[in-house]
mmCIF file of C-alpha atoms and ligand atoms in Angstrom:
data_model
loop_
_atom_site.group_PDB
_atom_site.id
_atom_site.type_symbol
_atom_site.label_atom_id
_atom_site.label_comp_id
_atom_site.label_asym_id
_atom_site.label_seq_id
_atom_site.Cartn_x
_atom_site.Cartn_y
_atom_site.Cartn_z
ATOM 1 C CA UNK A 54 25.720 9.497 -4.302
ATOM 2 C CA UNK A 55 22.351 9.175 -2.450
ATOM 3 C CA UNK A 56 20.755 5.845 -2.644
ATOM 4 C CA UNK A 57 17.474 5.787 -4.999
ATOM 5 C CA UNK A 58 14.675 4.584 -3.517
ATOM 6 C CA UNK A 59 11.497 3.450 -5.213
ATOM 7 C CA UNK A 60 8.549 3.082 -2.205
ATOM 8 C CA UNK A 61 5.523 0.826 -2.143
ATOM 9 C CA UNK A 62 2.903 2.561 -0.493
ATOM 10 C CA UNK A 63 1.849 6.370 0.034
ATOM 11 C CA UNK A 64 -0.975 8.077 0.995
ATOM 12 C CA UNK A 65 0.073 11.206 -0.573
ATOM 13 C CA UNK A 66 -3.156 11.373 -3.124
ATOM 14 C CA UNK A 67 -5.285 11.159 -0.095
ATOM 15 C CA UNK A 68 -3.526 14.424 1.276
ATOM 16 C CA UNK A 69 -3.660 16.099 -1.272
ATOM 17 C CA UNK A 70 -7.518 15.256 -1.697
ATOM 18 C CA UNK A 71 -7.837 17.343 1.449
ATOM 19 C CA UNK A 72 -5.470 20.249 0.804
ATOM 20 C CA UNK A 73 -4.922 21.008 -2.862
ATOM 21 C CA UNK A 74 -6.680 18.970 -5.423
ATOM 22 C CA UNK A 75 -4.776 20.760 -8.376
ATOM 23 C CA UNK A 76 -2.104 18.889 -7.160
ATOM 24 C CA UNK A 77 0.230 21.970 -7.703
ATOM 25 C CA UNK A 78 2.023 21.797 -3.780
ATOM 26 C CA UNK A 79 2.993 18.236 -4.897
ATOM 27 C CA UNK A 80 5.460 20.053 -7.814
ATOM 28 C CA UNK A 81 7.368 22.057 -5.027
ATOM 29 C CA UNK A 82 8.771 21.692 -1.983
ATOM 30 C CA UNK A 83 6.932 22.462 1.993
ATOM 31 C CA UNK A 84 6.061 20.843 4.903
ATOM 32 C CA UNK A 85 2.823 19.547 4.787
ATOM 33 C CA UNK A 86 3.072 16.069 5.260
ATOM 34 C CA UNK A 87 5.877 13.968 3.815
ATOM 35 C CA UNK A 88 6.476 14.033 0.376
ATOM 36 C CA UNK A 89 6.630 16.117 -2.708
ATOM 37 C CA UNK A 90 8.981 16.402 -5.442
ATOM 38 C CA UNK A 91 11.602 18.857 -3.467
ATOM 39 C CA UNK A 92 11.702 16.216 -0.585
ATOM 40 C CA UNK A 93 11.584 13.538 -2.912
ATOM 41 C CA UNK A 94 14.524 14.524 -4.431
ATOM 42 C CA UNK A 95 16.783 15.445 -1.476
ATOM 43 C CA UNK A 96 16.189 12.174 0.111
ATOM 44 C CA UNK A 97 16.916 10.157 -2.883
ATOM 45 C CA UNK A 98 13.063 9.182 -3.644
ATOM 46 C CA UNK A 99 12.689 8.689 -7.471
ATOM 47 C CA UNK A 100 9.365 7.254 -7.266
ATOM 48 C CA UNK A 101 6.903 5.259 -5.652
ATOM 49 C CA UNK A 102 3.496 3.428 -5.224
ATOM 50 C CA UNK A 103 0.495 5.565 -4.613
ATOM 51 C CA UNK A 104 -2.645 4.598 -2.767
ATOM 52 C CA UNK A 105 -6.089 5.941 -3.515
ATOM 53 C CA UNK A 106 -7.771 5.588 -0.483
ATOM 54 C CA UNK A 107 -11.222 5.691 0.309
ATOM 55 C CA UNK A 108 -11.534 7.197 4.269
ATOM 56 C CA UNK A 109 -13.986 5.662 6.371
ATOM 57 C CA UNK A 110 -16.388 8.366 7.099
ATOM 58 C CA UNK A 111 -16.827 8.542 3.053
ATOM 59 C CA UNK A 112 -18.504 5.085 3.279
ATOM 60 C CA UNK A 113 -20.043 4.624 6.662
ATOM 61 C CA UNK A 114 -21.851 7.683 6.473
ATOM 62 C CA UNK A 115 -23.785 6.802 3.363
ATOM 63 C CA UNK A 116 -24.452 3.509 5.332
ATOM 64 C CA UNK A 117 -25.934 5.215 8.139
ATOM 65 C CA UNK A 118 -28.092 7.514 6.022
ATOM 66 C CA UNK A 119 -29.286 4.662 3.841
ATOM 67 C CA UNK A 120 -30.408 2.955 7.607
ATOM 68 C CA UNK A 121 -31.781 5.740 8.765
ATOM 69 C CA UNK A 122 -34.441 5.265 5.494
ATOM 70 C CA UNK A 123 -34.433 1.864 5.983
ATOM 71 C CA UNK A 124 -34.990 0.739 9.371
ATOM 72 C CA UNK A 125 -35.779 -2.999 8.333
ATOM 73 C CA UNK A 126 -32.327 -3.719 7.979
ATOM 74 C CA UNK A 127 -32.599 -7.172 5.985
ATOM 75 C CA UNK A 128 -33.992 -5.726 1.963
ATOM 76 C CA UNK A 129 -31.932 -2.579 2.611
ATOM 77 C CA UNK A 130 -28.583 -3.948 2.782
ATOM 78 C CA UNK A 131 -27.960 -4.476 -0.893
ATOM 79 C CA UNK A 132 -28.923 -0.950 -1.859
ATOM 80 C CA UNK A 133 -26.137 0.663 0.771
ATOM 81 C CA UNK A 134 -23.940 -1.533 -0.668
ATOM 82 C CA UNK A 135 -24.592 -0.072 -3.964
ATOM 83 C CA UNK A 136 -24.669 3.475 -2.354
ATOM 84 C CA UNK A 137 -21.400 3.073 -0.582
ATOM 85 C CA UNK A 138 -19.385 1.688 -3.670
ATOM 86 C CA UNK A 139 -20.716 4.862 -5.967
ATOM 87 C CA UNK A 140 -19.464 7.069 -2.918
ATOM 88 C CA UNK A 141 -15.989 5.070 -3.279
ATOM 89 C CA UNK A 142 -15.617 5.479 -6.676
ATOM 90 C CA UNK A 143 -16.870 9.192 -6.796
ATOM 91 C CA UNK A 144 -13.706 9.162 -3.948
ATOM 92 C CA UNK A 145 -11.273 7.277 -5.879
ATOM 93 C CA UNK A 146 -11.770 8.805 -9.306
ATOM 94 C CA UNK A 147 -11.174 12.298 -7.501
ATOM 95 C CA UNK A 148 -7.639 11.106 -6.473
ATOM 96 C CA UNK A 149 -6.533 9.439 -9.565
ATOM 97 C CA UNK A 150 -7.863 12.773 -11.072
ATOM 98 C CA UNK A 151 -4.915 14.400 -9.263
ATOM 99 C CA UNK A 152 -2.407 12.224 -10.174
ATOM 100 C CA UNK A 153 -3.253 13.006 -13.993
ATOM 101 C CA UNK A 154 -3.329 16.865 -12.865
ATOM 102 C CA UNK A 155 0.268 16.337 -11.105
ATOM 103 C CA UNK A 156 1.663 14.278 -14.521
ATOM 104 C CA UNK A 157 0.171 17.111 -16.816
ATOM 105 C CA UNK A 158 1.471 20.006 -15.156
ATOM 106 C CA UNK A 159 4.352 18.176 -13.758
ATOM 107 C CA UNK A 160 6.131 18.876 -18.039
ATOM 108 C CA UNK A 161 7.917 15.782 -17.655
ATOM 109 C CA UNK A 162 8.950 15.608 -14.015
ATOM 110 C CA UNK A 163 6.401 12.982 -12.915
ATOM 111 C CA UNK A 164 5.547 10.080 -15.455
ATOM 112 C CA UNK A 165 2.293 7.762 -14.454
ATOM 113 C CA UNK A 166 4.342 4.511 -15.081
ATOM 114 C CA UNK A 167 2.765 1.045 -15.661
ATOM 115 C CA UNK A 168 5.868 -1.093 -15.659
ATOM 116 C CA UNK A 169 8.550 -1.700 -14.571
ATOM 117 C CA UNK A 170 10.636 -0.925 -17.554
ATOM 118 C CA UNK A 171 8.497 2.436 -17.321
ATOM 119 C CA UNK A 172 9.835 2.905 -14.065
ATOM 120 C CA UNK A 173 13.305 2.504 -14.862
ATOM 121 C CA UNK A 174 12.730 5.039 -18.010
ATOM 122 C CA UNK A 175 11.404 7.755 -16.131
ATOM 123 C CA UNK A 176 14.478 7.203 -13.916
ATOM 124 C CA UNK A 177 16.869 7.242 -16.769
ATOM 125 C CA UNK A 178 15.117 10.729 -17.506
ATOM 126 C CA UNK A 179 15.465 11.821 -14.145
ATOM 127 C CA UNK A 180 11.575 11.841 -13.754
ATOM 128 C CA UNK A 181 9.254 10.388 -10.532
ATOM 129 C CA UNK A 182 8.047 7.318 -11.163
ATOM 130 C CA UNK A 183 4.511 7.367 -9.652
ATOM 131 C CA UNK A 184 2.721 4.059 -9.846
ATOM 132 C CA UNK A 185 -0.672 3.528 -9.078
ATOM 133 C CA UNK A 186 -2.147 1.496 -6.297
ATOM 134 C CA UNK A 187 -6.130 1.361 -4.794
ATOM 135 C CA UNK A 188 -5.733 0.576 -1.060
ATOM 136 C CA UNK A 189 -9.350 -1.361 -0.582
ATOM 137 C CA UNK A 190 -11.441 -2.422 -3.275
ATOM 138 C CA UNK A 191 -14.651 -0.745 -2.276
ATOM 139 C CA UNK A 192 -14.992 1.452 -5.512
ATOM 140 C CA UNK A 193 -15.208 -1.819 -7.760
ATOM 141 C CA UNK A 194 -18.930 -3.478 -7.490
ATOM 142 C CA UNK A 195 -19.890 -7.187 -7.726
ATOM 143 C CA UNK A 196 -19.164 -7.387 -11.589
ATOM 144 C CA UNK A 197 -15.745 -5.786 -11.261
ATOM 145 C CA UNK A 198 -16.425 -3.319 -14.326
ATOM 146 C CA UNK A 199 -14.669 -0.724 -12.694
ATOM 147 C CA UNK A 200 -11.339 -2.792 -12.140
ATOM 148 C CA UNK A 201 -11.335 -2.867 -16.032
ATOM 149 C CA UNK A 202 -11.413 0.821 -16.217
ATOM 150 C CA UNK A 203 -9.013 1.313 -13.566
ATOM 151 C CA UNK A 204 -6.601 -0.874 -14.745
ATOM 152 C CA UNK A 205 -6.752 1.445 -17.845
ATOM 153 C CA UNK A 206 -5.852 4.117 -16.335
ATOM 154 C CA UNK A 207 -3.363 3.140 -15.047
ATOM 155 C CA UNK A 208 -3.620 1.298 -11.620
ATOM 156 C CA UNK A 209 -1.425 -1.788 -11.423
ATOM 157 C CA UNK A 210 -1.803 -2.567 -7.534
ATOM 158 C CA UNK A 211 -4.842 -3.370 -5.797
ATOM 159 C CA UNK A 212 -5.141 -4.009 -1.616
ATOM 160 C CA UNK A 213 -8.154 -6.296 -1.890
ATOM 161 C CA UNK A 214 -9.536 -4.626 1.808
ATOM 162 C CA UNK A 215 -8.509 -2.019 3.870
ATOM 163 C CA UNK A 216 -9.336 -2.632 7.768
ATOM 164 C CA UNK A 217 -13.047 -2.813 7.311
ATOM 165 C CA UNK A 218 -15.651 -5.612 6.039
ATOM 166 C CA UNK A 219 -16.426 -5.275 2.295
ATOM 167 C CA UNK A 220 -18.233 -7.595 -0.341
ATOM 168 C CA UNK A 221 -14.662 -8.973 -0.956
ATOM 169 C CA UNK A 222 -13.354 -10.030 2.383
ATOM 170 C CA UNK A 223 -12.537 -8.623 5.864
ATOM 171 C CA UNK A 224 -9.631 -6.286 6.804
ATOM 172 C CA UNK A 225 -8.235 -6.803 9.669
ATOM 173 C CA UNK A 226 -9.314 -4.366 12.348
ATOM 174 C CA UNK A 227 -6.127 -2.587 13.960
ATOM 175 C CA UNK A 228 -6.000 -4.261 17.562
ATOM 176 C CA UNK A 229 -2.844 -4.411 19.610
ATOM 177 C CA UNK A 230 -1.837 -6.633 20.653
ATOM 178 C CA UNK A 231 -3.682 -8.787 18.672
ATOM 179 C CA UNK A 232 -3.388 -11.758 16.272
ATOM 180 C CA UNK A 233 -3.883 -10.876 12.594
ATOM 181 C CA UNK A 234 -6.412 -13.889 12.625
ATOM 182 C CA UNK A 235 -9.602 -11.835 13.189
ATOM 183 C CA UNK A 236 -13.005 -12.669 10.990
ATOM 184 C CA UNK A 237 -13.738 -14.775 8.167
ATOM 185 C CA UNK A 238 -11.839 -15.525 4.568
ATOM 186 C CA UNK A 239 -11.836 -14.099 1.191
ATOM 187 C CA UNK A 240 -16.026 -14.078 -0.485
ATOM 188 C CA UNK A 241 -16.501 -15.921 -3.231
ATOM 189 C CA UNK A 242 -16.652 -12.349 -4.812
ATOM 190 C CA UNK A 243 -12.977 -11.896 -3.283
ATOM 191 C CA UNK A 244 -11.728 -15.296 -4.742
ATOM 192 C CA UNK A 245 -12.695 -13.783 -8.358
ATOM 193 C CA UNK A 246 -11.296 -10.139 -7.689
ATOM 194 C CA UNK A 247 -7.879 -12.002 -7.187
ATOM 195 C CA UNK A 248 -8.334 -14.118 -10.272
ATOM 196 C CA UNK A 249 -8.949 -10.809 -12.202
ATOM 197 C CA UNK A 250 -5.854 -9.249 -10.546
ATOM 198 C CA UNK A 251 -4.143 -12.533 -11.668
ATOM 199 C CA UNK A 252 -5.251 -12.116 -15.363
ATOM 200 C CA UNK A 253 -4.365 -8.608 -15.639
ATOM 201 C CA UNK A 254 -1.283 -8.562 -14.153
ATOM 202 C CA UNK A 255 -2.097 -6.588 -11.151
ATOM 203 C CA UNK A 256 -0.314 -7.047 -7.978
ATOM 204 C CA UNK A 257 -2.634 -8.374 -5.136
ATOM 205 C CA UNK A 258 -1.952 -6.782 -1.553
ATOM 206 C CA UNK A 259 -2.769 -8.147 1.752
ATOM 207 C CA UNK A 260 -1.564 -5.311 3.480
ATOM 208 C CA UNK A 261 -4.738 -5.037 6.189
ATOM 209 C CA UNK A 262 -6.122 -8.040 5.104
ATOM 210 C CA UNK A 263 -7.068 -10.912 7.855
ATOM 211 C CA UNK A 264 -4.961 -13.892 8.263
ATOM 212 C CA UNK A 265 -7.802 -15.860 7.154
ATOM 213 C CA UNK A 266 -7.701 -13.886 3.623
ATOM 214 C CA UNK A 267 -4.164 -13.837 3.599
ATOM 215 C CA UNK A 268 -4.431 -17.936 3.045
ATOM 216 C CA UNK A 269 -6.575 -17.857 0.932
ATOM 217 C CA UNK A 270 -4.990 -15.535 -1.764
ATOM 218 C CA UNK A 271 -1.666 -17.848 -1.126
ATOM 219 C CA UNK A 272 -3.836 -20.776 -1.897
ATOM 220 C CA UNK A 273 -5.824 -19.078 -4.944
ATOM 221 C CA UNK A 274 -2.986 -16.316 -6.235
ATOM 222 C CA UNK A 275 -1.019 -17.622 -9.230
ATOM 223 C CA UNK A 276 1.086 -14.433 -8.782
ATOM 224 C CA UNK A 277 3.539 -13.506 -5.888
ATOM 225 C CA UNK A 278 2.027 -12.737 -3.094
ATOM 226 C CA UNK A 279 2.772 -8.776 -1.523
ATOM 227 C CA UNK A 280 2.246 -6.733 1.613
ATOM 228 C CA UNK A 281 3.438 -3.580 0.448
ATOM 229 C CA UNK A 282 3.507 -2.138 4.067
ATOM 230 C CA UNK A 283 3.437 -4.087 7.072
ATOM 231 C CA UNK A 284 6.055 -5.505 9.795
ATOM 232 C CA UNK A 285 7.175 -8.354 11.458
ATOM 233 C CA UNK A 286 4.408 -9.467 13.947
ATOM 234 C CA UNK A 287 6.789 -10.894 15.970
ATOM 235 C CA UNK A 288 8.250 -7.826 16.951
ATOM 236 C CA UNK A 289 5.223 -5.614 17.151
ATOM 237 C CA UNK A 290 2.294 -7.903 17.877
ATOM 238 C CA UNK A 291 -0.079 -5.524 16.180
ATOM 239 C CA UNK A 292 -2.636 -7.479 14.419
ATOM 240 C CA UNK A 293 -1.389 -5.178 10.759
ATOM 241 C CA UNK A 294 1.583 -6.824 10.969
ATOM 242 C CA UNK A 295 2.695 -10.574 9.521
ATOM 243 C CA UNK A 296 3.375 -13.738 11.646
ATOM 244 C CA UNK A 297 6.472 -15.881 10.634
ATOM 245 C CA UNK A 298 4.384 -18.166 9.198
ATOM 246 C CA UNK A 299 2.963 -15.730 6.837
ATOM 247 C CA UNK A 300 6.431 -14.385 5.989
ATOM 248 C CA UNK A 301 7.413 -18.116 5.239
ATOM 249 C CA UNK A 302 4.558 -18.207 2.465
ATOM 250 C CA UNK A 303 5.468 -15.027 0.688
ATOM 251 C CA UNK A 304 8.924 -16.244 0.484
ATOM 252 C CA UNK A 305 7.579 -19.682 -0.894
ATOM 253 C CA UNK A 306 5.756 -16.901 -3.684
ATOM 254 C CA UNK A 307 8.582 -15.201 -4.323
ATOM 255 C CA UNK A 308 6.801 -12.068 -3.177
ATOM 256 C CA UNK A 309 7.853 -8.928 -1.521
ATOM 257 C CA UNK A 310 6.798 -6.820 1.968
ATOM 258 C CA UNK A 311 7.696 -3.798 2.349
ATOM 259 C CA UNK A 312 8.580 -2.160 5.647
ATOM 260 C CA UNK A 313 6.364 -0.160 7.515
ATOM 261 C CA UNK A 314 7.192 3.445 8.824
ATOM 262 C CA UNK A 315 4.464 3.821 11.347
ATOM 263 C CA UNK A 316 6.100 3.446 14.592
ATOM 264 C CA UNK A 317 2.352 1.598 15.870
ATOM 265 C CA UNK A 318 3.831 -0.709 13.469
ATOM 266 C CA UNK A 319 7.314 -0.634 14.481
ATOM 267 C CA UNK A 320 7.535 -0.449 18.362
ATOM 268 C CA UNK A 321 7.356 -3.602 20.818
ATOM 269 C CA UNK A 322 4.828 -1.590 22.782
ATOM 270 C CA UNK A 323 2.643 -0.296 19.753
ATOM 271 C CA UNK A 324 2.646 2.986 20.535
ATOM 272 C CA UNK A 325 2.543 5.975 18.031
ATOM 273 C CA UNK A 326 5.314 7.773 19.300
ATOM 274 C CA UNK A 327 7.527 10.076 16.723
ATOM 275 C CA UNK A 328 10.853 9.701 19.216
ATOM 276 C CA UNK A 329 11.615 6.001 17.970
ATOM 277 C CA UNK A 330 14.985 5.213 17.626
ATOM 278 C CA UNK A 331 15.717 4.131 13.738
ATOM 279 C CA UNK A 332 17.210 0.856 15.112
ATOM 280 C CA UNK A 333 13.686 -0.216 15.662
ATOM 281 C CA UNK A 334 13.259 -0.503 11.798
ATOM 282 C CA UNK A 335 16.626 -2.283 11.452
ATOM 283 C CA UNK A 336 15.200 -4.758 14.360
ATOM 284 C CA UNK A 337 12.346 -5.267 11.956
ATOM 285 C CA UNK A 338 14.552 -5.311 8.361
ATOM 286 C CA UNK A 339 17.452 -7.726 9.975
ATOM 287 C CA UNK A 340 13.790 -10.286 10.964
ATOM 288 C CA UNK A 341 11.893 -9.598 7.367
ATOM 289 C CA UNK A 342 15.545 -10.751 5.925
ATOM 290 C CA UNK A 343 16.301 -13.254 7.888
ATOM 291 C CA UNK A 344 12.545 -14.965 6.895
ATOM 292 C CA UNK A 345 12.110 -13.458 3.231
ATOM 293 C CA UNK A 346 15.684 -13.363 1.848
ATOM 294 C CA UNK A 347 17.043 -10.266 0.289
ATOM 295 C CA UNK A 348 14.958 -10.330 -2.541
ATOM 296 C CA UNK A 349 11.853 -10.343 -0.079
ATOM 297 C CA UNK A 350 12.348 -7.019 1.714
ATOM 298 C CA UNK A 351 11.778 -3.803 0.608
ATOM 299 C CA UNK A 352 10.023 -0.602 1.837
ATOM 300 C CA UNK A 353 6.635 0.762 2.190
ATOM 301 C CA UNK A 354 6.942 4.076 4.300
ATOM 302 C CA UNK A 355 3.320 4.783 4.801
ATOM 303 C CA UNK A 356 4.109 8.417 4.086
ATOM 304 C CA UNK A 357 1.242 10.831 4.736
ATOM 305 C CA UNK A 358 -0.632 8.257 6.050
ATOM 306 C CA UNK A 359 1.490 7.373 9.362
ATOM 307 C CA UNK A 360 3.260 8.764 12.191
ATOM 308 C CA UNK A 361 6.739 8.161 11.063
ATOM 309 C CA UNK A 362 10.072 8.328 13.291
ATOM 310 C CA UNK A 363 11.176 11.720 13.713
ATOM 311 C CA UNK A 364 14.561 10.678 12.753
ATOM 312 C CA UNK A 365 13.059 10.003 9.305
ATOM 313 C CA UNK A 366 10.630 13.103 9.681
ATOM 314 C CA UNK A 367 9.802 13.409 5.835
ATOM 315 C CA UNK A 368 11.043 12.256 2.295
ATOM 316 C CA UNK A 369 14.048 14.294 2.959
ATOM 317 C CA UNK A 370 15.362 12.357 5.630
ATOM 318 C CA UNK A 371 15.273 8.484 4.197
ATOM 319 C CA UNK A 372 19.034 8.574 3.752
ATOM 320 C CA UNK A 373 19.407 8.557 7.629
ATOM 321 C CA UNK A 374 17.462 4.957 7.057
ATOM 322 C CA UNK A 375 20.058 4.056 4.659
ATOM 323 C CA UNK A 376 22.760 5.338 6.964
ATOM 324 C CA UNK A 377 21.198 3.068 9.782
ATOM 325 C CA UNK A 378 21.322 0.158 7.127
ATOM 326 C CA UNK A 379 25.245 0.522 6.776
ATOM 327 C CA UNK A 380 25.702 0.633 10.031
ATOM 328 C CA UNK A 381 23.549 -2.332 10.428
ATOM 329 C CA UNK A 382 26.261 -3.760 8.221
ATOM 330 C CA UNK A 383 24.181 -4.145 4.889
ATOM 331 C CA UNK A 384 26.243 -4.039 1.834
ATOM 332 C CA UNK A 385 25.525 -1.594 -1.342
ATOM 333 C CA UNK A 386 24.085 -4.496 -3.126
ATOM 334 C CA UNK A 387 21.474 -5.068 -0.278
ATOM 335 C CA UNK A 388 20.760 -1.865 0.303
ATOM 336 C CA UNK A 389 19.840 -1.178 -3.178
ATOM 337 C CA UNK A 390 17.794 -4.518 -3.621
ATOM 338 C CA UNK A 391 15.796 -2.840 -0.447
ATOM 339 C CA UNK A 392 15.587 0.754 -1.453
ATOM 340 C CA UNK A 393 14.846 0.112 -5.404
ATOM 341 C CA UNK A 394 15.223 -3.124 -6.846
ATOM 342 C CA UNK A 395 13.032 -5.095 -5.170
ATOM 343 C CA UNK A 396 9.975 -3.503 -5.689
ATOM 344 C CA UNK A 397 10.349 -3.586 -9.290
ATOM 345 C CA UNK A 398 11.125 -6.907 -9.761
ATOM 346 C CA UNK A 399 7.855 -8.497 -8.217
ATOM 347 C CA UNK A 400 5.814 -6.144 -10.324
ATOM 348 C CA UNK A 401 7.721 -7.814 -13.394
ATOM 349 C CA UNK A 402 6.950 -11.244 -11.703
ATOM 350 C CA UNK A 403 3.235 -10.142 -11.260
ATOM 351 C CA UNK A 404 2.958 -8.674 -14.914
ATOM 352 C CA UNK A 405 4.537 -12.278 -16.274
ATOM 353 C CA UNK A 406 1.672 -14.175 -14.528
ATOM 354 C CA UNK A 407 -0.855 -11.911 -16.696
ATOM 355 C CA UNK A 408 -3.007 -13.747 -19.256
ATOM 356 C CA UNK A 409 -5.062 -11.151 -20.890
HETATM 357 ZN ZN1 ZN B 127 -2.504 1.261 4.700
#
C-alpha cells in the first residue's frame, strides 16, 4: 500500500494564481508544476498545507510608486505601508478565493479542513485534506483585523515573515553561505501577532524568519514552535535553514520541521541543481532525527515553489522518498510519523494552547 503523506507547505495556490484561477487544472492531472489531485493521488499525497503567498514584486512595486510621489521619504513611509498591505490582501484574498473555487467544484474530493480530526475525516472519505497556511503576514495591518477574518475562513497557519522586512519582524534574506542570524528581532507589533496566533490556536512558523525572531517566538510562543520547511543548517549552511541550536529549542517545544525539497536547501554546496541524489534528503532526515526525535520530523516539500530533485520530480514520485527512507533503514512506524502523523499532531498541540 503506498504510504499517505500529509505535507506542510505548498505553493500550489500561488501557481495557480498565475495559470488558472478557477482552480479547475488542480481537479485533474498534468504537468505544470507539482501537484494536483491525479499526482496527489499516485504518490500517496492525501493532503497538505497550503501557502498564500504574497510575491515580491506585488509589494515593492506599490512601494516604489508611493516614493516616486513622495520623495521626502520620512511622512511617506506610513502611507506605503498602508498601500502595500491593501495590495497583500487584495493578493491573498485572490488565492484563498481559489481554494474555495477548488473545494466547491472539487464535489467532495477536496475538503478545506481546520483540524486535525478534519483532516483525518476527509481521509477516512478518501478526500484531500487542504489546510490553510499565509506564508508572511503582510496582508494583516497593525490592528490585526484581518487575522480575525482569516482565521475564519479558514487559515490555521501563519509564517509571521517571508524573506523580507515587514511591520512584524525581518525574514531572513536567502544568503549562502550564510548564518540565519541576519537583522533585528520580532516588533513589538510581531510579539502581539504571535500572542494572537497563540489565542487562536494558529500555528506560528519561522520558516524564513531571522534567528533573532526565531528566539524570540521561543521565548514569547506558548505553543510549539514550527518550521514547516527548512533543513538542517549544518548540512547546507544556507541562512533558510536551522542551526542545531535552533533544532534543540523546537524539540524543547515539542514542535515540528518539516523537510525541505529545494535542493538550495538540501545540497552542501547550495546549489539549485535538479540531479541531486535522494540520499541528500536522508543526510538531512537521519540529522533533523537525530536532534528533534521522531516526533520532530516531518515534511514540507516546497512544491511549486522549489526546484525539487528530479528523482522526486512531482507529487507522483514521493514514494521513491519513502523508498529511500527504507533503505535508510526507517521502520513503518517512522516512516508514517514522518509522512502523516506528525504534522497533525502539532496542529492538535497548537489548537490545545488556544484560549479564545
Ligand atoms: Zn517558503
Amino acid at each position: 500500500m503506498t504510504q499517505r503523506i500529509f505535507d506542510g507547505h505548498n505553493d500550489a495556490l500561488l501557481r495557480l494564481s498565475r495559470k488558472d484561477r478557477t482552480g479547475a487544472i488542480f481537479l485533474g492531472e498534468g504537468n505544470d508544476g507539482h501537484i494536483d489531485l491525479g499526482r496527489a493521488a499516485r504518490g500517496g499525497m492525501t493532503g497538505g498545507i497550503f501557502a498564500t503567498f504574497v510575491p515580491p514584486e506585488s509589494t515593492d512595486r506599490a512601494s516604489a510608486d508611493m516614493r516616486q510621489t513622495m520623495p521626502d521619504g520620512s511622512t511617506g513611509v506610513p502611507d506605503i505601508q498602508r498601500e502595500g498591505q491593501q495590495r497583500a490582501l487584495a493578493v491573498t484574498l485572490a488565492q484563498l478565493a481559489i481554494a474555495l473555487r477548488i473545494e466547491r467544484k472539487s464535489a467532495g474530493a477536496v475538503r478545506i479542513c481546520r483540524t486535525p480530526a478534519e483532516v483525518e475525516a476527509a481521509n477516512a472519505d478518501d478526500a484531500f485534506a487542504m489546510m490553510l497556511h499565509m506564508e508572511g503576514a503582510e496582508a494583516i495591518g497593525p490592528d490585526l483585523d484581518e487575522l480575525e477574518v482569516l482565521y475564519s475562513c479558514g487559515m490555521r497557519s501563519l509564517g509571521l515573515v517571508w524573506s523580507r522586512p515587514t511591520i512584524f519582524g525581518h525574514g531572513v534574506p536567502f544568503r549562502f553561505p550564510a548564518t540565519p542570524d541576519i537583522g533585528e528581532g520580532l516588533t513589538e507589533r510581531g510579539l502581539a501577532l504571535v500572542k494572537s496566533c497563540n489565542q487562536l490556536g494558529i500555528m506560528v512558523d519561522c520558516s524564513h524568519l531571522n534567528e533573532k525572531g526565531f528566539w524570540d517566538v521561543t521565548r514569547h510562543s506558548q505553543a510549539p514552535v514550527v518550521a514547516t520547511h527548512s533543513n538542517a543548517h549544518t548540512i547546507c549552511p544556507v541562512s533558510r535553514n536551522l542551526t542545531d541550536a535552533q533544532m534543540d529549542a523546537i524539540r524543547d517545544s515539542e514542535g515540528v520541521v518539516g523537510l525541505n525539497f529545494a535542493t538550495f536547501f538540501l545540497r552542501e554546496d547550495g546549489k539549485r541543481i535538479a540531479a541531486t541524489p535522494l540520499e541528500t534528503m536522508t543526510r538531512h532526515l537521519d540529522h533533523m532525527l537525530n536532534k528533534l526525535g521522531p516526533k520532530g520530523v516531518a515534511l514540507g516539500s516546497d512544491f511549486d515553489g522549489a526546484l525539487v530533485p528530479v528523482g522526486i520530480g512531482d507529487a507522483a514520485g514521493l514514494p521513491n522518498l519513502v523508498a529511500a527512507m527504507r533503505v535508510s533503514g526507517y521502520d513503518d512506524a517512522l516512516i508514517d510519523a514522518i509522512c502523516y502523523r506528525n504534522w497533525l499532531s502539532v496542529l492538535a498541540r497548537t489548537q490545545s494552547c488556544a484560549t479564545l
